Amino acid sequence: MSKRAFDKIAEGLNEALAIAKGDARPAKLFVPPEISVKSIRQKLQLSQDDFAAHFGFSINQIKDWEQGRSRPIGGVRAYLMLIERNPAAVLKLLKSIADEVSAEKVA
């Protein structure tokens, strides 16, 4: 193991200890490695097609995630966390962006 790799690991461990003791706050957003897209979708009482259409996913992505053929990665997991926490706010924001884009095309 290189010194640089060791230093990064040590830094992370020290940060984790400080957070656990209450001496520091997490510097990064915690995004769980696994998110159940199916449970989020079912909680919203949406079909796979409707969930995909509402939130900008392809139906194949939804099917692959729910059937375990692939999983959401990176920022997509954070986006799914937002959808789970406040779907109405996410939809409102997406609609306002779509409205702005439409208005720019007309102008």
mmCIF file with all atom_site columns, C-alpha atoms in Angstrom:
data_model
loop_
_atom_site.group_PDB
_atom_site.id
_atom_site.type_symbol
_atom_site.label_atom_id
_atom_site.label_alt_id
_atom_site.label_comp_id
_atom_site.label_asym_id
_atom_site.label_entity_id
_atom_site.label_seq_id
_atom_site.pdbx_PDB_ins_code
_atom_site.Cartn_x
_atom_site.Cartn_y
_atom_site.Cartn_z
_atom_site.occupancy
_atom_site.B_iso_or_equiv
_atom_site.pdbx_formal_charge
_atom_site.auth_seq_id
_atom_site.auth_comp_id
_atom_site.auth_asym_id
_atom_site.auth_atom_id
_atom_site.pdbx_PDB_model_num
ATOM 1   C CA . MET A 1 1   ? 0.000   0.000  0.000   1.00 0.00 ? 1   MET A CA 1
ATOM 2   C CA . SER A 1 2   ? 1.347   3.410  -0.906  1.00 0.00 ? 2   SER A CA 1
ATOM 3   C CA . LYS A 1 3   ? 1.834   6.121  1.687   1.00 0.00 ? 3   LYS A CA 1
ATOM 4   C CA . ARG A 1 4   ? -0.751  8.262  -0.112  1.00 0.00 ? 4   ARG A CA 1
ATOM 5   C CA . ALA A 1 5   ? -3.380  5.494  0.048   1.00 0.00 ? 5   ALA A CA 1
ATOM 6   C CA . PHE A 1 6   ? -2.610  4.895  3.722   1.00 0.00 ? 6   PHE A CA 1
ATOM 7   C CA . ASP A 1 7   ? -2.898  8.615  4.478   1.00 0.00 ? 7   ASP A CA 1
ATOM 8   C CA . LYS A 1 8   ? -6.307  8.792  2.779   1.00 0.00 ? 8   LYS A CA 1
ATOM 9   C CA . ILE A 1 9   ? -7.560  5.773  4.737   1.00 0.00 ? 9   ILE A CA 1
ATOM 10  C CA . ALA A 1 10  ? -6.229  7.204  8.000   1.00 0.00 ? 10  ALA A CA 1
ATOM 11  C CA . GLU A 1 11  ? -7.871  10.549 7.238   1.00 0.00 ? 11  GLU A CA 1
ATOM 12  C CA . GLY A 1 12  ? -11.202 8.826  6.647   1.00 0.00 ? 12  GLY A CA 1
ATOM 13  C CA . LEU A 1 13  ? -10.935 6.827  9.847   1.00 0.00 ? 13  LEU A CA 1
ATOM 14  C CA . ASN A 1 14  ? -10.073 9.913  11.874  1.00 0.00 ? 14  ASN A CA 1
ATOM 15  C CA . GLU A 1 15  ? -13.034 11.742 10.357  1.00 0.00 ? 15  GLU A CA 1
ATOM 16  C CA . ALA A 1 16  ? -15.347 8.807  11.139  1.00 0.00 ? 16  ALA A CA 1
ATOM 17  C CA . LEU A 1 17  ? -14.164 8.733  14.744  1.00 0.00 ? 17  LEU A CA 1
ATOM 18  C CA . ALA A 1 18  ? -14.693 12.475 15.143  1.00 0.00 ? 18  ALA A CA 1
ATOM 19  C CA . ILE A 1 19  ? -18.199 12.176 13.702  1.00 0.00 ? 19  ILE A CA 1
ATOM 20  C CA . ALA A 1 20  ? -19.005 9.212  15.954  1.00 0.00 ? 20  ALA A CA 1
ATOM 21  C CA . LYS A 1 21  ? -17.824 11.186 19.004  1.00 0.00 ? 21  LYS A CA 1
ATOM 22  C CA . GLY A 1 22  ? -19.902 14.183 17.972  1.00 0.00 ? 22  GLY A CA 1
ATOM 23  C CA . ASP A 1 23  ? -16.847 16.385 17.464  1.00 0.00 ? 23  ASP A CA 1
ATOM 24  C CA . ALA A 1 24  ? -17.477 16.852 13.735  1.00 0.00 ? 24  ALA A CA 1
ATOM 25  C CA . ARG A 1 25  ? -20.251 16.737 11.191  1.00 0.00 ? 25  ARG A CA 1
ATOM 26  C CA . PRO A 1 26  ? -20.088 14.565 8.082   1.00 0.00 ? 26  PRO A CA 1
ATOM 27  C CA . ALA A 1 27  ? -18.458 16.494 5.253   1.00 0.00 ? 27  ALA A CA 1
ATOM 28  C CA . LYS A 1 28  ? -20.124 14.486 2.547   1.00 0.00 ? 28  LYS A CA 1
ATOM 29  C CA . LEU A 1 29  ? -23.660 13.463 1.782   1.00 0.00 ? 29  LEU A CA 1
ATOM 30  C CA . PHE A 1 30  ? -24.283 9.877  2.751   1.00 0.00 ? 30  PHE A CA 1
ATOM 31  C CA . VAL A 1 31  ? -25.799 7.981  -0.146  1.00 0.00 ? 31  VAL A CA 1
ATOM 32  C CA . PRO A 1 32  ? -26.515 4.352  0.686   1.00 0.00 ? 32  PRO A CA 1
ATOM 33  C CA . PRO A 1 33  ? -24.975 1.789  -1.654  1.00 0.00 ? 33  PRO A CA 1
ATOM 34  C CA . GLU A 1 34  ? -28.338 0.093  -2.191  1.00 0.00 ? 34  GLU A CA 1
ATOM 35  C CA . ILE A 1 35  ? -31.681 1.764  -2.817  1.00 0.00 ? 35  ILE A CA 1
ATOM 36  C CA . SER A 1 36  ? -34.906 -0.112 -3.447  1.00 0.00 ? 36  SER A CA 1
ATOM 37  C CA . VAL A 1 37  ? -36.391 1.546  -6.505  1.00 0.00 ? 37  VAL A CA 1
ATOM 38  C CA . LYS A 1 38  ? -39.360 -0.804 -6.323  1.00 0.00 ? 38  LYS A CA 1
ATOM 39  C CA . SER A 1 39  ? -40.258 0.232  -2.776  1.00 0.00 ? 39  SER A CA 1
ATOM 40  C CA . ILE A 1 40  ? -39.974 3.933  -3.680  1.00 0.00 ? 40  ILE A CA 1
ATOM 41  C CA . ARG A 1 41  ? -42.163 3.394  -6.738  1.00 0.00 ? 41  ARG A CA 1
ATOM 42  C CA . GLN A 1 42  ? -44.721 1.329  -4.829  1.00 0.00 ? 42  GLN A CA 1
ATOM 43  C CA . LYS A 1 43  ? -44.841 3.902  -2.025  1.00 0.00 ? 43  LYS A CA 1
ATOM 44  C CA . LEU A 1 44  ? -45.831 6.453  -4.676  1.00 0.00 ? 44  LEU A CA 1
ATOM 45  C CA . GLN A 1 45  ? -48.377 3.999  -6.111  1.00 0.00 ? 45  GLN A CA 1
ATOM 46  C CA . LEU A 1 46  ? -46.953 4.364  -9.626  1.00 0.00 ? 46  LEU A CA 1
ATOM 47  C CA . SER A 1 47  ? -46.510 1.744  -12.310 1.00 0.00 ? 47  SER A CA 1
ATOM 48  C CA . GLN A 1 48  ? -43.034 1.223  -13.711 1.00 0.00 ? 48  GLN A CA 1
ATOM 49  C CA . ASP A 1 49  ? -44.054 3.161  -16.841 1.00 0.00 ? 49  ASP A CA 1
ATOM 50  C CA . ASP A 1 50  ? -45.473 6.078  -14.860 1.00 0.00 ? 50  ASP A CA 1
ATOM 51  C CA . PHE A 1 51  ? -42.513 6.246  -12.465 1.00 0.00 ? 51  PHE A CA 1
ATOM 52  C CA . ALA A 1 52  ? -40.102 6.307  -15.413 1.00 0.00 ? 52  ALA A CA 1
ATOM 53  C CA . ALA A 1 53  ? -42.110 8.967  -17.246 1.00 0.00 ? 53  ALA A CA 1
ATOM 54  C CA . HIS A 1 54  ? -42.599 11.218 -14.201 1.00 0.00 ? 54  HIS A CA 1
ATOM 55  C CA . PHE A 1 55  ? -38.979 11.251 -13.103 1.00 0.00 ? 55  PHE A CA 1
ATOM 56  C CA . GLY A 1 56  ? -37.050 10.996 -16.380 1.00 0.00 ? 56  GLY A CA 1
ATOM 57  C CA . PHE A 1 57  ? -35.916 7.383  -16.353 1.00 0.00 ? 57  PHE A CA 1
ATOM 58  C CA . SER A 1 58  ? -36.281 4.823  -19.095 1.00 0.00 ? 58  SER A CA 1
ATOM 59  C CA . ILE A 1 59  ? -38.610 1.910  -18.459 1.00 0.00 ? 59  ILE A CA 1
ATOM 60  C CA . ASN A 1 60  ? -35.659 -0.416 -19.042 1.00 0.00 ? 60  ASN A CA 1
ATOM 61  C CA . GLN A 1 61  ? -33.695 1.265  -16.245 1.00 0.00 ? 61  GLN A CA 1
ATOM 62  C CA . ILE A 1 62  ? -36.575 0.748  -13.836 1.00 0.00 ? 62  ILE A CA 1
ATOM 63  C CA . LYS A 1 63  ? -36.994 -2.895 -14.820 1.00 0.00 ? 63  LYS A CA 1
ATOM 64  C CA . ASP A 1 64  ? -33.263 -3.601 -14.610 1.00 0.00 ? 64  ASP A CA 1
ATOM 65  C CA . TRP A 1 65  ? -32.980 -1.978 -11.169 1.00 0.00 ? 65  TRP A CA 1
ATOM 66  C CA . GLU A 1 66  ? -36.045 -3.731 -9.784  1.00 0.00 ? 66  GLU A CA 1
ATOM 67  C CA . GLN A 1 67  ? -35.028 -7.126 -11.153 1.00 0.00 ? 67  GLN A CA 1
ATOM 68  C CA . GLY A 1 68  ? -31.452 -6.798 -9.904  1.00 0.00 ? 68  GLY A CA 1
ATOM 69  C CA . ARG A 1 69  ? -29.791 -6.819 -13.330 1.00 0.00 ? 69  ARG A CA 1
ATOM 70  C CA . SER A 1 70  ? -28.178 -3.474 -12.534 1.00 0.00 ? 70  SER A CA 1
ATOM 71  C CA . ARG A 1 71  ? -28.381 -0.870 -9.823  1.00 0.00 ? 71  ARG A CA 1
ATOM 72  C CA . PRO A 1 72  ? -28.557 2.907  -9.714  1.00 0.00 ? 72  PRO A CA 1
ATOM 73  C CA . ILE A 1 73  ? -25.115 4.451  -9.397  1.00 0.00 ? 73  ILE A CA 1
ATOM 74  C CA . GLY A 1 74  ? -23.669 7.745  -8.213  1.00 0.00 ? 74  GLY A CA 1
ATOM 75  C CA . GLY A 1 75  ? -25.908 10.758 -8.422  1.00 0.00 ? 75  GLY A CA 1
ATOM 76  C CA . VAL A 1 76  ? -28.879 8.662  -9.506  1.00 0.00 ? 76  VAL A CA 1
ATOM 77  C CA . ARG A 1 77  ? -29.044 7.186  -6.003  1.00 0.00 ? 77  ARG A CA 1
ATOM 78  C CA . ALA A 1 78  ? -29.060 10.710 -4.538  1.00 0.00 ? 78  ALA A CA 1
ATOM 79  C CA . TYR A 1 79  ? -31.825 11.682 -6.990  1.00 0.00 ? 79  TYR A CA 1
ATOM 80  C CA . LEU A 1 80  ? -33.843 8.636  -5.905  1.00 0.00 ? 80  LEU A CA 1
ATOM 81  C CA . MET A 1 81  ? -33.386 9.689  -2.277  1.00 0.00 ? 81  MET A CA 1
ATOM 82  C CA . LEU A 1 82  ? -34.889 13.082 -3.146  1.00 0.00 ? 82  LEU A CA 1
ATOM 83  C CA . ILE A 1 83  ? -37.787 11.418 -4.942  1.00 0.00 ? 83  ILE A CA 1
ATOM 84  C CA . GLU A 1 84  ? -38.414 9.203  -1.932  1.00 0.00 ? 84  GLU A CA 1
ATOM 85  C CA . ARG A 1 85  ? -38.256 12.098 0.533   1.00 0.00 ? 85  ARG A CA 1
ATOM 86  C CA . ASN A 1 86  ? -40.312 14.668 -1.377  1.00 0.00 ? 86  ASN A CA 1
ATOM 87  C CA . PRO A 1 87  ? -41.691 13.507 -4.730  1.00 0.00 ? 87  PRO A CA 1
ATOM 88  C CA . ALA A 1 88  ? -44.026 16.501 -5.077  1.00 0.00 ? 88  ALA A CA 1
ATOM 89  C CA . ALA A 1 89  ? -41.128 18.963 -4.801  1.00 0.00 ? 89  ALA A CA 1
ATOM 90  C CA . VAL A 1 90  ? -39.083 17.013 -7.353  1.00 0.00 ? 90  VAL A CA 1
ATOM 91  C CA . LEU A 1 91  ? -42.003 16.961 -9.793  1.00 0.00 ? 91  LEU A CA 1
ATOM 92  C CA . LYS A 1 92  ? -42.619 20.694 -9.258  1.00 0.00 ? 92  LYS A CA 1
ATOM 93  C CA . LEU A 1 93  ? -38.974 21.466 -9.987  1.00 0.00 ? 93  LEU A CA 1
ATOM 94  C CA . LEU A 1 94  ? -38.921 19.259 -13.087 1.00 0.00 ? 94  LEU A CA 1
ATOM 95  C CA . LYS A 1 95  ? -42.091 20.952 -14.367 1.00 0.00 ? 95  LYS A CA 1
ATOM 96  C CA . SER A 1 96  ? -40.659 24.439 -13.809 1.00 0.00 ? 96  SER A CA 1
ATOM 97  C CA . ILE A 1 97  ? -37.513 23.507 -15.735 1.00 0.00 ? 97  ILE A CA 1
ATOM 98  C CA . ALA A 1 98  ? -39.590 22.058 -18.574 1.00 0.00 ? 98  ALA A CA 1
ATOM 99  C CA . ASP A 1 99  ? -41.701 25.241 -18.641 1.00 0.00 ? 99  ASP A CA 1
ATOM 100 C CA . GLU A 1 100 ? -38.559 27.414 -18.849 1.00 0.00 ? 100 GLU A CA 1
ATOM 101 C CA . VAL A 1 101 ? -37.150 25.341 -21.695 1.00 0.00 ? 101 VAL A CA 1
ATOM 102 C CA . SER A 1 102 ? -40.468 25.581 -23.548 1.00 0.00 ? 102 SER A CA 1
ATOM 103 C CA . ALA A 1 103 ? -40.584 29.349 -23.058 1.00 0.00 ? 103 ALA A CA 1
ATOM 104 C CA . GLU A 1 104 ? -37.023 29.717 -24.394 1.00 0.00 ? 104 GLU A CA 1
ATOM 105 C CA . LYS A 1 105 ? -37.909 27.762 -27.529 1.00 0.00 ? 105 LYS A CA 1
ATOM 106 C CA . VAL A 1 106 ? -40.877 30.063 -28.198 1.00 0.00 ? 106 VAL A CA 1
ATOM 107 C CA . ALA A 1 107 ? -38.870 33.247 -27.682 1.00 0.00 ? 107 ALA A CA 1
#
